[in-house]
Amino acid sequence: MTFINSLVTWIMKKRMHQIELFIKYPNEVQQEWFKNLIDSAENTEWGKKYGYKNMVSVDDFRQRFPIQTYDTLKPYIERMMAGEQNVLWPSEVKWFAKSSGTTSDRSKFIPVSEEAMEECHFKGGKDMITLYCNNRPEAKLFTGKTLVLGGSHQINQLNPDAYYGDLSAVLLKNLPLWAEFYRTPELAITLLENYEEKIEKIAQITQHVNVTGISGVPTWNIVLAKRLLELTGKDNLLEIWPNLELYVHGAVSFTPYRDHFKKLIPKDDMYYMETYNASEGFFGIQDQSDSEEMLLMLDYGVFYEFLPLENLFDNDPKTKLLDDVETGVNYALIISTNSGLWRYMIGDTVQFTSLSPFRIRITGRTKHFINAFGEEVIVDNSERALKEACRQTDAIIREYTAAPIYFEGNNSGGHEWIIEFEQQPSNKESFKLILDETLRKINSDYDAKRFKDMALKPPLVHFAPEGTFYNWMKLKGKLGGQHKVPRLANNREYVDSILKLMNGVMV
């Protein structure tokens, strides 16, 4: 196994030269991909409709049709799901990633072409290993198995030849053989729909496997880890998997989970790596061991545009390209891809932390914010404020959500938080005070509304009992996969539903 580990890591590291090329020539690489995408799709129904054959420039492209959302592309995607081809993309598309992004009942079905699998998602997976091996030459990842906690897989009944499932399920069903060899558990268990049954079976099987890496959403990996410790009577995961060296995570901010993982894996040189792999494409990889920023991956069949968040609701919003972006500005991510998503707003917001090379961090969602009173609180604000409150009160957060408290009579508005802790704050009143004070420091709009409690009163914080969010997700049929607790909402749908559950009322 040592020889194989050395061979695989050597092969992976050969890709570094290509990564260095797009770092050195980012605009040229993006222009080349733009031309490639337009040329490929010129004879599709969409390409003919918008004149891709005589598309002369990116500016021309941006002027031909407006920014798209899932609702505007949905009629085309539904036809593709019914078996029509050459609609948005020329090659056969028979896989669709089911994505909601929130606990909403409405699902999205994102087309995943063969090109997107090979040139984007799988390439991103290989580059993740490349960057890891480059940063840690002594890595022994391939002397064991990587535990992957996947989603569910179902057949789309509208068309026997079309399939859908969580993105992880779609990718797992199409993994190359070499990757499947290094993964655990077996596919049938990984793709079980019943998450409680899945957790139990994975825990039973993998406690006897030499696991060197873990990949998956932090929330559900914590649930699995707890079950493993219950089964084995061990104190931490290293007593079960002594060779564990890498944890790859994504989908949600790792900030609320970091301290918890340090307890689960008490190892100073444990390597944590964040990836930005959405249903719509693989966009970023944490390329530095000492920084949580992610390198924007520019040669994956994705052409990027960036819309300043302040212009999100303009009648004719103008996007920026790589050579126009600035650090510290929140941008809505707009993509055109080799799956036929054209000028598509995926719903995530990012900030650039570096322009040479282009590195980003995810700051939230275009729909996940609180702005009921002009305070414009985004997920990045809440994460930073909670982190500081936890730091000063020795707390560890498991899950949280927040929503506005609307004006009533002469009363000011406010924000209502529901927080479930892994480790309770040493002083709950201090926690609430620090949360509020930190939000005021980092968000001037929030601070202005909090002045003398005129528009916003201090936050109302509920300290939820253990298991609250798990039970709520279970009630909603949203356990596992890519389902995530919505951190912020501009309405009270989620908060009121969870409060009813906490008060013993059926939701």
PDB file of C-alpha atoms in Angstrom, residues 296-492:
ATOM      1  CA  LEU A 296     -11.226  29.945  -7.538  1.00  0.00           C
ATOM      2  CA  MET A 297     -10.865  27.113 -10.046  1.00  0.00           C
ATOM      3  CA  LEU A 298     -10.844  28.656 -13.508  1.00  0.00           C
ATOM      4  CA  ASP A 299     -10.437  25.747 -15.950  1.00  0.00           C
ATOM      5  CA  TYR A 300     -13.442  23.576 -15.079  1.00  0.00           C
ATOM      6  CA  GLY A 301     -15.807  24.453 -17.918  1.00  0.00           C
ATOM      7  CA  VAL A 302     -17.327  27.338 -15.961  1.00  0.00           C
ATOM      8  CA  PHE A 303     -17.380  30.992 -17.042  1.00  0.00           C
ATOM      9  CA  TYR A 304     -17.809  33.397 -14.135  1.00  0.00           C
ATOM     10  CA  GLU A 305     -19.559  36.722 -13.693  1.00  0.00           C
ATOM     11  CA  PHE A 306     -19.965  38.563 -10.413  1.00  0.00           C
ATOM     12  CA  LEU A 307     -22.900  40.796  -9.490  1.00  0.00           C
ATOM     13  CA  PRO A 308     -22.356  43.268  -6.609  1.00  0.00           C
ATOM     14  CA  LEU A 309     -24.956  42.424  -3.989  1.00  0.00           C
ATOM     15  CA  GLU A 310     -25.996  46.058  -3.751  1.00  0.00           C
ATOM     16  CA  ASN A 311     -27.106  45.865  -7.408  1.00  0.00           C
ATOM     17  CA  LEU A 312     -29.034  42.607  -6.989  1.00  0.00           C
ATOM     18  CA  PHE A 313     -32.444  44.221  -7.432  1.00  0.00           C
ATOM     19  CA  ASP A 314     -31.530  46.690 -10.165  1.00  0.00           C
ATOM     20  CA  ASN A 315     -33.740  46.634 -13.267  1.00  0.00           C
ATOM     21  CA  ASP A 316     -30.745  45.906 -15.478  1.00  0.00           C
ATOM     22  CA  PRO A 317     -28.010  44.637 -13.140  1.00  0.00           C
ATOM     23  CA  LYS A 318     -24.464  44.885 -14.459  1.00  0.00           C
ATOM     24  CA  THR A 319     -22.039  42.093 -13.671  1.00  0.00           C
ATOM     25  CA  LYS A 320     -18.280  42.294 -13.307  1.00  0.00           C
ATOM     26  CA  LEU A 321     -15.637  39.962 -14.713  1.00  0.00           C
ATOM     27  CA  LEU A 322     -12.464  38.858 -12.988  1.00  0.00           C
ATOM     28  CA  ASP A 323     -10.453  41.900 -14.033  1.00  0.00           C
ATOM     29  CA  ASP A 324     -13.047  44.238 -12.427  1.00  0.00           C
ATOM     30  CA  VAL A 325     -13.717  42.595  -9.055  1.00  0.00           C
ATOM     31  CA  GLU A 326     -12.502  43.995  -5.745  1.00  0.00           C
ATOM     32  CA  THR A 327     -11.686  42.415  -2.408  1.00  0.00           C
ATOM     33  CA  GLY A 328     -14.132  42.766   0.462  1.00  0.00           C
ATOM     34  CA  VAL A 329     -17.218  43.231  -1.747  1.00  0.00           C
ATOM     35  CA  ASN A 330     -20.131  40.798  -1.614  1.00  0.00           C
ATOM     36  CA  TYR A 331     -20.957  39.408  -5.049  1.00  0.00           C
ATOM     37  CA  ALA A 332     -23.759  37.144  -6.213  1.00  0.00           C
ATOM     38  CA  LEU A 333     -22.158  34.367  -8.263  1.00  0.00           C
ATOM     39  CA  ILE A 334     -23.303  34.117 -11.899  1.00  0.00           C
ATOM     40  CA  ILE A 335     -22.130  31.143 -13.985  1.00  0.00           C
ATOM     41  CA  SER A 336     -22.299  29.695 -17.492  1.00  0.00           C
ATOM     42  CA  THR A 337     -21.376  26.017 -17.592  1.00  0.00           C
ATOM     43  CA  ASN A 338     -20.742  22.923 -19.673  1.00  0.00           C
ATOM     44  CA  SER A 339     -24.100  21.578 -18.477  1.00  0.00           C
ATOM     45  CA  GLY A 340     -26.051  24.341 -20.212  1.00  0.00           C
ATOM     46  CA  LEU A 341     -26.616  26.766 -17.359  1.00  0.00           C
ATOM     47  CA  TRP A 342     -26.368  30.199 -18.976  1.00  0.00           C
ATOM     48  CA  ARG A 343     -25.785  33.371 -16.939  1.00  0.00           C
ATOM     49  CA  TYR A 344     -27.286  31.433 -14.042  1.00  0.00           C
ATOM     50  CA  MET A 345     -27.477  32.950 -10.566  1.00  0.00           C
ATOM     51  CA  ILE A 346     -26.882  30.043  -8.222  1.00  0.00           C
ATOM     52  CA  GLY A 347     -27.893  31.908  -5.065  1.00  0.00           C
ATOM     53  CA  ASP A 348     -24.521  32.051  -3.279  1.00  0.00           C
ATOM     54  CA  THR A 349     -22.643  35.213  -2.367  1.00  0.00           C
ATOM     55  CA  VAL A 350     -18.855  35.360  -2.259  1.00  0.00           C
ATOM     56  CA  GLN A 351     -16.114  37.818  -1.382  1.00  0.00           C
ATOM     57  CA  PHE A 352     -12.684  37.944  -2.955  1.00  0.00           C
ATOM     58  CA  THR A 353      -9.939  37.780  -0.363  1.00  0.00           C
ATOM     59  CA  SER A 354      -7.129  37.926  -2.922  1.00  0.00           C
ATOM     60  CA  LEU A 355      -6.865  39.005  -6.568  1.00  0.00           C
ATOM     61  CA  SER A 356      -3.527  37.353  -7.321  1.00  0.00           C
ATOM     62  CA  PRO A 357      -4.351  34.549  -7.303  1.00  0.00           C
ATOM     63  CA  PHE A 358      -8.128  34.821  -7.182  1.00  0.00           C
ATOM     64  CA  ARG A 359      -9.259  33.442  -3.858  1.00  0.00           C
ATOM     65  CA  ILE A 360     -12.751  33.607  -2.396  1.00  0.00           C
ATOM     66  CA  ARG A 361     -14.810  32.806   0.640  1.00  0.00           C
ATOM     67  CA  ILE A 362     -18.530  32.103   0.696  1.00  0.00           C
ATOM     68  CA  THR A 363     -20.390  34.806   2.608  1.00  0.00           C
ATOM     69  CA  GLY A 364     -23.973  33.600   2.365  1.00  0.00           C
ATOM     70  CA  ARG A 365     -26.962  33.213   0.101  1.00  0.00           C
ATOM     71  CA  THR A 366     -28.826  35.811  -1.918  1.00  0.00           C
ATOM     72  CA  LYS A 367     -31.991  34.669  -0.141  1.00  0.00           C
ATOM     73  CA  HIS A 368     -30.470  33.992   3.307  1.00  0.00           C
ATOM     74  CA  PHE A 369     -30.226  37.339   5.047  1.00  0.00           C
ATOM     75  CA  ILE A 370     -32.221  39.538   7.372  1.00  0.00           C
ATOM     76  CA  ASN A 371     -33.124  42.935   5.978  1.00  0.00           C
ATOM     77  CA  ALA A 372     -36.546  43.588   7.478  1.00  0.00           C
ATOM     78  CA  PHE A 373     -35.446  46.993   8.773  1.00  0.00           C
ATOM     79  CA  GLY A 374     -32.614  47.944   6.410  1.00  0.00           C
ATOM     80  CA  GLU A 375     -29.976  46.233   8.575  1.00  0.00           C
ATOM     81  CA  GLU A 376     -28.681  43.951   5.796  1.00  0.00           C
ATOM     82  CA  VAL A 377     -27.338  41.196   8.050  1.00  0.00           C
ATOM     83  CA  ILE A 378     -25.822  38.387   5.958  1.00  0.00           C
ATOM     84  CA  VAL A 379     -24.640  34.919   6.995  1.00  0.00           C
ATOM     85  CA  ASP A 380     -21.013  36.038   7.122  1.00  0.00           C
ATOM     86  CA  ASN A 381     -21.989  38.640   9.746  1.00  0.00           C
ATOM     87  CA  SER A 382     -23.820  36.077  11.863  1.00  0.00           C
ATOM     88  CA  GLU A 383     -20.968  33.557  11.658  1.00  0.00           C
ATOM     89  CA  ARG A 384     -18.404  36.131  12.795  1.00  0.00           C
ATOM     90  CA  ALA A 385     -20.560  37.410  15.638  1.00  0.00           C
ATOM     91  CA  LEU A 386     -21.367  33.913  16.894  1.00  0.00           C
ATOM     92  CA  LYS A 387     -17.711  32.915  16.681  1.00  0.00           C
ATOM     93  CA  GLU A 388     -16.726  35.834  18.906  1.00  0.00           C
ATOM     94  CA  ALA A 389     -19.529  35.144  21.377  1.00  0.00           C
ATOM     95  CA  CYS A 390     -18.452  31.498  21.559  1.00  0.00           C
ATOM     96  CA  ARG A 391     -14.807  32.455  22.009  1.00  0.00           C
ATOM     97  CA  GLN A 392     -15.530  34.695  24.960  1.00  0.00           C
ATOM     98  CA  THR A 393     -17.960  32.317  26.684  1.00  0.00           C
ATOM     99  CA  ASP A 394     -16.281  28.956  25.886  1.00  0.00           C
ATOM    100  CA  ALA A 395     -19.321  27.800  23.927  1.00  0.00           C
ATOM    101  CA  ILE A 396     -19.585  25.450  20.950  1.00  0.00           C
ATOM    102  CA  ILE A 397     -22.554  25.822  18.598  1.00  0.00           C
ATOM    103  CA  ARG A 398     -24.211  22.870  16.911  1.00  0.00           C
ATOM    104  CA  GLU A 399     -26.900  24.621  14.821  1.00  0.00           C
ATOM    105  CA  TYR A 400     -28.694  27.940  14.660  1.00  0.00           C
ATOM    106  CA  THR A 401     -31.194  30.036  12.738  1.00  0.00           C
ATOM    107  CA  ALA A 402     -32.470  33.606  13.036  1.00  0.00           C
ATOM    108  CA  ALA A 403     -35.338  35.747  11.746  1.00  0.00           C
ATOM    109  CA  PRO A 404     -36.843  39.186  12.249  1.00  0.00           C
ATOM    110  CA  ILE A 405     -39.287  40.213  14.969  1.00  0.00           C
ATOM    111  CA  TYR A 406     -41.633  42.611  13.238  1.00  0.00           C
ATOM    112  CA  PHE A 407     -42.807  45.971  14.590  1.00  0.00           C
ATOM    113  CA  GLU A 408     -45.873  45.648  16.802  1.00  0.00           C
ATOM    114  CA  GLY A 409     -47.628  48.712  18.155  1.00  0.00           C
ATOM    115  CA  ASN A 410     -45.046  51.049  19.640  1.00  0.00           C
ATOM    116  CA  ASN A 411     -42.496  48.264  20.098  1.00  0.00           C
ATOM    117  CA  SER A 412     -39.260  48.192  18.150  1.00  0.00           C
ATOM    118  CA  GLY A 413     -38.432  45.334  15.848  1.00  0.00           C
ATOM    119  CA  GLY A 414     -35.602  42.886  16.460  1.00  0.00           C
ATOM    120  CA  HIS A 415     -33.965  39.599  15.628  1.00  0.00           C
ATOM    121  CA  GLU A 416     -34.944  36.270  17.138  1.00  0.00           C
ATOM    122  CA  TRP A 417     -32.311  33.546  17.349  1.00  0.00           C
ATOM    123  CA  ILE A 418     -32.656  29.832  18.050  1.00  0.00           C
ATOM    124  CA  ILE A 419     -29.296  28.286  18.922  1.00  0.00           C
ATOM    125  CA  GLU A 420     -28.476  24.698  19.853  1.00  0.00           C
ATOM    126  CA  PHE A 421     -25.158  24.204  21.616  1.00  0.00           C
ATOM    127  CA  GLU A 422     -22.725  21.351  21.820  1.00  0.00           C
ATOM    128  CA  GLN A 423     -21.222  23.158  24.800  1.00  0.00           C
ATOM    129  CA  GLN A 424     -23.327  25.757  26.599  1.00  0.00           C
ATOM    130  CA  PRO A 425     -21.958  29.294  27.150  1.00  0.00           C
ATOM    131  CA  SER A 426     -20.368  29.924  30.534  1.00  0.00           C
ATOM    132  CA  ASN A 427     -22.685  32.932  30.815  1.00  0.00           C
ATOM    133  CA  LYS A 428     -25.778  33.112  28.634  1.00  0.00           C
ATOM    134  CA  GLU A 429     -26.393  36.814  29.192  1.00  0.00           C
ATOM    135  CA  SER A 430     -22.793  37.578  28.196  1.00  0.00           C
ATOM    136  CA  PHE A 431     -23.228  35.450  25.084  1.00  0.00           C
ATOM    137  CA  LYS A 432     -26.249  37.489  23.988  1.00  0.00           C
ATOM    138  CA  LEU A 433     -24.503  40.768  24.743  1.00  0.00           C
ATOM    139  CA  ILE A 434     -21.345  39.833  22.800  1.00  0.00           C
ATOM    140  CA  LEU A 435     -23.414  38.574  19.860  1.00  0.00           C
ATOM    141  CA  ASP A 436     -25.183  41.925  19.665  1.00  0.00           C
ATOM    142  CA  GLU A 437     -22.046  44.022  20.227  1.00  0.00           C
ATOM    143  CA  THR A 438     -20.059  42.152  17.580  1.00  0.00           C
ATOM    144  CA  LEU A 439     -22.841  42.508  15.017  1.00  0.00           C
ATOM    145  CA  ARG A 440     -22.836  46.238  15.714  1.00  0.00           C
ATOM    146  CA  LYS A 441     -19.073  46.415  15.189  1.00  0.00           C
ATOM    147  CA  ILE A 442     -19.021  44.573  11.879  1.00  0.00           C
ATOM    148  CA  ASN A 443     -22.281  45.853  10.347  1.00  0.00           C
ATOM    149  CA  SER A 444     -22.827  49.617  10.366  1.00  0.00           C
ATOM    150  CA  ASP A 445     -26.414  49.279   9.103  1.00  0.00           C
ATOM    151  CA  TYR A 446     -27.297  46.996  11.999  1.00  0.00           C
ATOM    152  CA  ASP A 447     -25.539  49.352  14.389  1.00  0.00           C
ATOM    153  CA  ALA A 448     -27.522  52.337  13.097  1.00  0.00           C
ATOM    154  CA  LYS A 449     -30.824  50.497  13.601  1.00  0.00           C
ATOM    155  CA  ARG A 450     -29.783  49.492  17.121  1.00  0.00           C
ATOM    156  CA  PHE A 451     -29.077  53.101  18.175  1.00  0.00           C
ATOM    157  CA  LYS A 452     -30.990  53.626  21.432  1.00  0.00           C
ATOM    158  CA  ASP A 453     -33.175  50.611  20.473  1.00  0.00           C
ATOM    159  CA  MET A 454     -35.119  52.921  18.169  1.00  0.00           C
ATOM    160  CA  ALA A 455     -35.598  50.485  15.268  1.00  0.00           C
ATOM    161  CA  LEU A 456     -34.077  47.284  16.632  1.00  0.00           C
ATOM    162  CA  LYS A 457     -34.138  46.085  20.214  1.00  0.00           C
ATOM    163  CA  PRO A 458     -31.466  43.677  21.554  1.00  0.00           C
ATOM    164  CA  PRO A 459     -31.658  40.178  20.062  1.00  0.00           C
ATOM    165  CA  LEU A 460     -33.975  37.598  21.594  1.00  0.00           C
ATOM    166  CA  VAL A 461     -32.038  34.325  21.919  1.00  0.00           C
ATOM    167  CA  HIS A 462     -33.573  30.895  22.589  1.00  0.00           C
ATOM    168  CA  PHE A 463     -31.174  28.249  23.898  1.00  0.00           C
ATOM    169  CA  ALA A 464     -32.620  25.162  22.224  1.00  0.00           C
ATOM    170  CA  PRO A 465     -32.602  21.718  23.857  1.00  0.00           C
ATOM    171  CA  GLU A 466     -30.290  19.079  22.414  1.00  0.00           C
ATOM    172  CA  GLY A 467     -31.681  17.450  19.279  1.00  0.00           C
ATOM    173  CA  THR A 468     -34.029  20.310  18.388  1.00  0.00           C
ATOM    174  CA  PHE A 469     -32.719  20.904  14.872  1.00  0.00           C
ATOM    175  CA  TYR A 470     -32.233  17.203  14.143  1.00  0.00           C
ATOM    176  CA  ASN A 471     -35.836  16.485  15.138  1.00  0.00           C
ATOM    177  CA  TRP A 472     -37.112  19.443  13.116  1.00  0.00           C
ATOM    178  CA  MET A 473     -35.229  18.323   9.996  1.00  0.00           C
ATOM    179  CA  LYS A 474     -36.532  14.792  10.530  1.00  0.00           C
ATOM    180  CA  LEU A 475     -40.113  16.044  10.805  1.00  0.00           C
ATOM    181  CA  LYS A 476     -39.662  17.907   7.547  1.00  0.00           C
ATOM    182  CA  GLY A 477     -38.226  14.801   5.843  1.00  0.00           C
ATOM    183  CA  LYS A 478     -34.935  16.647   5.302  1.00  0.00           C
ATOM    184  CA  LEU A 479     -32.381  14.467   7.061  1.00  0.00           C
ATOM    185  CA  GLY A 480     -28.975  14.129   5.413  1.00  0.00           C
ATOM    186  CA  GLY A 481     -27.890  14.679   1.869  1.00  0.00           C
ATOM    187  CA  GLN A 482     -27.463  18.310   0.963  1.00  0.00           C
ATOM    188  CA  HIS A 483     -30.256  19.524   3.233  1.00  0.00           C
ATOM    189  CA  LYS A 484     -29.074  22.326   5.482  1.00  0.00           C
ATOM    190  CA  VAL A 485     -30.591  24.379   8.267  1.00  0.00           C
ATOM    191  CA  PRO A 486     -31.276  27.886   6.877  1.00  0.00           C
ATOM    192  CA  ARG A 487     -29.082  30.206   8.924  1.00  0.00           C
ATOM    193  CA  LEU A 488     -30.948  33.447   8.281  1.00  0.00           C
ATOM    194  CA  ALA A 489     -34.366  34.188   6.834  1.00  0.00           C
ATOM    195  CA  ASN A 490     -36.131  37.438   6.084  1.00  0.00           C
ATOM    196  CA  ASN A 491     -39.418  35.919   7.257  1.00  0.00           C
ATOM    197  CA  ARG A 492     -40.466  33.858  10.261  1.00  0.00           C
TER     198      ARG A 492
END
